[in-house]
Amino acid sequence: MTGLFDLAGKVAIVTGSTKGIGRAATEALAAHGAKVVISSRNQDACEAVAAEIDARHGAGTALAVAASISDKAALEHLVAETRRAFGRIDILVCNAASNPYYGPLEGIADEQFRKILDNNILSNHWLIQMVSPEMRARKDGSIIIVSSIGGLRGSPVIGAYNVSKAADFQLARNYAVEFGPDNVRVNCIAPGLIKTDFARALWEDPERIKVTNSTTPLRRIGEPEEIAGAVVYLASKASAFMTGQAMVIDGGVTI
């Protein structure tokens, strides 16, 4: 049982991994033995994080490959560079997302809505299509989509984002059905409010955070590191019989 979380010999791509949940996830995956690919839009930021991980876990642990999730060719390059450097892909963590609009759903512009759907759903679909053939051929692989508890409920402020995150749950369920016979697992993580730059507009407002904390059973919002353990669990053989599911990690908000 001591090797349940051992990821030695595994290779993981994590999108949006220069900060927040993505960065915490790459740190945790590397700490458990995986090779990790750092990806965000900025190559310099990717290289800085990769250097820090190499310094902690040994040279050659991390690879930096910038890629915009809105650019299919860039994602293809990300996958190709990972295979060139490490020879395989065992774990995909679709973490990067966008939300360019805050306000009632009825007021969102078409362009904004399309950007949310493209970046939060279509890009995940693209990446899954790119990495799954080799996983299915090996009869082994884990795909993790970072969704949100927003996908479980409505909101007067982030409604379009919530629509996209609800779709991610179904994306995982559907791919779990398709890939299950080949022992490739697809799951979601549904964080609550986490202290990241992405969610800054939600937690920097003193009144909003006061209300949020008062109605959260643990009386606080989460930290990125508190999501990383779930990524390691879903990436490892500890979760070998789990697929098509959504792990809610929200301090008790949805209960």
Coordinates of C-alpha atoms in Angstrom, one line a residue:
M1 CA 0.0 0.0 0.0
T2 CA 3.0 2.3 0.4
G3 CA 3.2 2.9 -3.4
L4 CA -0.4 4.1 -3.9
F5 CA 0.7 7.7 -4.7
D6 CA 4.0 6.9 -6.4
L7 CA 4.2 8.6 -9.8
A8 CA 7.8 7.6 -10.6
G9 CA 8.2 7.2 -14.4
K10 CA 5.0 9.1 -15.2
V11 CA 4.8 12.3 -17.3
A12 CA 2.2 15.0 -16.6
I13 CA 1.1 18.0 -18.7
V14 CA -0.5 20.7 -16.5
T15 CA -2.0 23.7 -18.3
G16 CA -2.1 27.1 -16.5
S17 CA 0.7 25.9 -14.3
T18 CA 2.8 29.0 -13.6
K19 CA 0.7 30.1 -10.7
G20 CA -2.3 29.1 -8.5
I21 CA -3.8 25.6 -8.6
G22 CA -1.8 24.6 -11.6
R23 CA 1.5 25.5 -10.1
A24 CA 0.6 23.8 -6.8
A25 CA -0.4 20.7 -8.8
T26 CA 2.9 20.5 -10.7
E27 CA 4.8 20.9 -7.4
A28 CA 2.9 18.0 -5.9
L29 CA 3.2 15.8 -8.9
A30 CA 6.9 16.3 -9.1
A31 CA 7.2 15.6 -5.3
H32 CA 5.6 12.2 -6.0
G33 CA 8.1 11.4 -8.7
A34 CA 6.5 12.6 -12.0
K35 CA 8.1 14.5 -14.8
V36 CA 6.0 17.7 -15.2
V37 CA 5.4 20.0 -18.2
I38 CA 4.8 23.6 -17.2
S39 CA 2.5 25.5 -19.6
S40 CA 1.0 29.0 -19.7
R41 CA 0.9 31.8 -22.2
N42 CA 4.3 33.2 -21.2
Q43 CA 7.5 31.2 -21.9
D44 CA 9.6 33.2 -19.4
A45 CA 7.1 32.4 -16.6
C46 CA 7.1 28.7 -17.6
E47 CA 10.9 28.6 -17.5
A48 CA 11.1 30.3 -14.1
V49 CA 8.7 27.7 -12.6
A50 CA 10.4 24.8 -14.3
A51 CA 13.8 26.0 -13.0
E52 CA 12.4 26.1 -9.4
I53 CA 11.0 22.6 -9.7
D54 CA 14.3 21.3 -11.2
A55 CA 16.2 22.9 -8.3
R56 CA 14.0 21.1 -5.8
H57 CA 13.5 17.7 -7.5
G58 CA 16.5 17.3 -9.8
A59 CA 17.5 18.5 -13.2
G60 CA 15.2 17.3 -16.0
T61 CA 12.1 17.0 -13.8
A62 CA 10.3 19.9 -15.4
L63 CA 9.9 21.1 -19.0
A64 CA 8.6 24.6 -20.0
V65 CA 6.4 24.9 -23.0
A66 CA 4.3 28.0 -23.5
A67 CA 0.9 27.5 -25.1
S68 CA -2.3 29.5 -25.3
I69 CA -5.3 27.2 -24.7
S70 CA -7.2 29.2 -27.4
D71 CA -4.6 28.1 -30.0
K72 CA -5.0 24.5 -31.2
A73 CA -1.7 24.6 -33.0
A74 CA 0.0 25.8 -29.8
L75 CA -1.5 22.9 -27.9
E76 CA -0.4 20.4 -30.6
H77 CA 3.1 21.9 -30.1
L78 CA 2.8 21.4 -26.3
V79 CA 2.0 17.8 -26.8
A80 CA 4.7 17.2 -29.4
E81 CA 7.4 18.8 -27.3
T82 CA 6.4 16.7 -24.3
R83 CA 6.7 13.5 -26.3
R84 CA 10.0 14.7 -27.7
A85 CA 11.5 15.5 -24.3
F86 CA 10.0 12.7 -22.2
G87 CA 8.8 10.1 -24.7
R88 CA 5.2 9.7 -23.3
I89 CA 2.3 11.4 -21.6
D90 CA 0.6 9.6 -18.7
I91 CA -1.3 12.4 -17.0
L92 CA -3.1 15.4 -18.4
V93 CA -4.4 18.1 -16.1
C94 CA -6.6 20.6 -17.9
N95 CA -6.4 23.5 -15.4
A96 CA -6.2 26.6 -17.5
A97 CA -9.5 28.6 -18.0
S98 CA -10.7 32.1 -18.6
N99 CA -13.6 34.3 -17.5
P100 CA -13.6 37.7 -19.2
Y101 CA -17.0 38.7 -18.0
Y102 CA -18.5 39.4 -14.5
G103 CA -22.2 40.2 -14.4
P104 CA -25.6 38.9 -15.3
L105 CA -25.6 36.3 -18.0
E106 CA -28.2 38.2 -19.9
G107 CA -25.7 41.0 -20.5
I108 CA -22.8 39.0 -21.9
A109 CA -21.6 39.7 -25.4
D110 CA -21.4 36.9 -27.9
E111 CA -17.6 37.2 -28.2
Q112 CA -17.2 37.0 -24.4
F113 CA -19.4 33.9 -24.2
R114 CA -17.7 32.2 -27.1
K115 CA -14.3 32.8 -25.5
I116 CA -15.4 31.2 -22.2
L117 CA -16.8 28.2 -24.0
D118 CA -13.8 27.8 -26.3
N119 CA -11.2 28.2 -23.5
N120 CA -13.0 26.2 -20.8
I121 CA -14.5 23.4 -22.8
L122 CA -13.2 23.1 -26.4
S123 CA -9.5 23.4 -25.4
N124 CA -10.0 20.6 -22.9
H125 CA -11.6 18.5 -25.6
W126 CA -8.7 19.3 -28.0
L127 CA -6.1 18.2 -25.5
I128 CA -7.9 15.1 -24.6
Q129 CA -8.1 14.1 -28.2
M130 CA -4.3 14.7 -28.6
V131 CA -3.1 12.7 -25.6
S132 CA -5.7 9.9 -25.3
P133 CA -4.6 7.7 -28.3
E134 CA -1.3 6.8 -26.6
M135 CA -2.9 6.3 -23.2
R136 CA -5.5 4.0 -24.8
A137 CA -2.8 2.0 -26.6
R138 CA -0.9 1.5 -23.4
K139 CA -4.1 0.7 -21.5
D140 CA -3.2 3.3 -18.8
G141 CA -3.7 7.0 -18.3
S142 CA -5.4 9.6 -16.2
I143 CA -7.1 12.8 -17.4
I144 CA -8.1 15.4 -14.9
I145 CA -10.2 18.5 -15.6
V146 CA -10.2 21.3 -13.0
S147 CA -13.9 22.4 -13.1
S148 CA -15.6 24.3 -10.3
I149 CA -18.5 24.1 -7.9
G150 CA -19.8 26.9 -10.1
G151 CA -20.8 24.1 -12.5
L152 CA -23.2 22.8 -9.8
R153 CA -25.2 26.0 -9.3
G154 CA -26.3 29.3 -10.7
S155 CA -24.8 32.8 -10.2
P156 CA -25.8 36.4 -11.0
V157 CA -22.1 37.2 -11.5
I158 CA -20.3 34.3 -13.2
G159 CA -23.1 32.5 -15.0
A160 CA -21.4 31.9 -18.3
Y161 CA -18.3 30.6 -16.5
N162 CA -20.6 28.2 -14.5
V163 CA -22.2 27.0 -17.8
S164 CA -18.7 26.1 -19.1
K165 CA -17.8 24.3 -15.9
A166 CA -21.0 22.3 -15.9
A167 CA -20.1 21.2 -19.4
D168 CA -16.7 20.1 -18.1
F169 CA -18.4 17.6 -15.8
Q170 CA -20.2 16.1 -18.8
L171 CA -17.0 16.1 -20.9
A172 CA -15.4 14.0 -18.2
R173 CA -18.4 11.6 -17.9
N174 CA -18.6 11.1 -21.6
Y175 CA -14.9 10.5 -22.1
A176 CA -14.9 8.2 -19.1
V177 CA -17.5 6.0 -20.9
E178 CA -15.5 6.1 -24.1
F179 CA -12.1 5.4 -22.7
G180 CA -13.0 3.1 -19.8
P181 CA -12.6 -0.1 -21.7
D182 CA -9.0 0.9 -22.3
N183 CA -8.3 1.7 -18.6
V184 CA -8.0 5.4 -19.2
R185 CA -9.7 7.4 -16.4
V186 CA -11.2 10.9 -16.8
N187 CA -12.3 12.8 -13.7
C188 CA -13.0 16.4 -12.6
I189 CA -12.0 18.4 -9.5
A190 CA -14.6 21.0 -8.4
P191 CA -12.9 23.6 -6.2
G192 CA -14.8 26.2 -4.3
L193 CA -13.3 29.6 -3.9
I194 CA -9.5 29.4 -3.9
K195 CA -7.1 32.2 -3.2
T196 CA -5.7 32.5 -6.7
D197 CA -5.1 35.5 -9.0
F198 CA -7.9 34.0 -11.3
A199 CA -10.4 34.4 -8.5
R200 CA -9.0 37.7 -7.1
A201 CA -12.2 39.7 -8.0
L202 CA -14.2 37.4 -5.8
W203 CA -11.9 37.2 -2.7
E204 CA -10.4 40.7 -2.6
D205 CA -13.8 42.4 -2.0
P206 CA -13.9 42.7 1.9
E207 CA -17.7 42.4 2.1
R208 CA -17.9 39.5 -0.3
I209 CA -15.2 37.5 1.5
K210 CA -16.7 38.2 4.9
V211 CA -20.0 36.7 3.8
T212 CA -18.3 33.8 2.0
N213 CA -16.3 32.9 5.1
S214 CA -19.3 33.2 7.4
T215 CA -21.3 30.7 5.3
T216 CA -18.5 28.2 4.7
P217 CA -18.4 25.4 7.3
L218 CA -14.5 25.7 7.5
R219 CA -14.9 29.5 7.8
R220 CA -12.3 30.3 5.2
I221 CA -11.5 30.0 1.5
G222 CA -9.1 27.5 0.2
E223 CA -5.4 27.6 -0.8
P224 CA -4.0 26.3 -4.1
E225 CA -2.0 23.6 -2.2
E226 CA -5.3 22.2 -0.8
I227 CA -6.3 21.2 -4.3
A228 CA -3.0 19.7 -5.3
G229 CA -3.5 16.5 -3.2
A230 CA -6.6 15.7 -5.2
V231 CA -4.6 16.0 -8.4
V232 CA -2.0 13.5 -7.1
Y233 CA -4.8 11.1 -6.0
L234 CA -6.5 11.2 -9.4
A235 CA -3.2 10.8 -11.2
S236 CA -2.1 7.8 -9.2
K237 CA -3.1 4.2 -8.8
A238 CA -4.8 5.3 -5.5
S239 CA -7.8 6.2 -7.6
A240 CA -7.5 3.3 -10.0
F241 CA -11.3 2.4 -9.8
M242 CA -12.5 6.0 -10.1
T243 CA -13.7 7.6 -13.4
G244 CA -16.3 10.0 -14.6
Q245 CA -16.6 11.6 -11.2
A246 CA -16.3 15.1 -9.8
M247 CA -14.4 15.7 -6.5
V248 CA -15.9 18.7 -4.7
I249 CA -13.3 20.5 -2.6
D250 CA -14.9 23.6 -1.2
G251 CA -14.6 23.8 2.6
G252 CA -18.2 22.5 2.8
V253 CA -19.9 25.3 0.8
T254 CA -22.1 23.1 -1.3
I255 CA -23.5 21.2 1.7

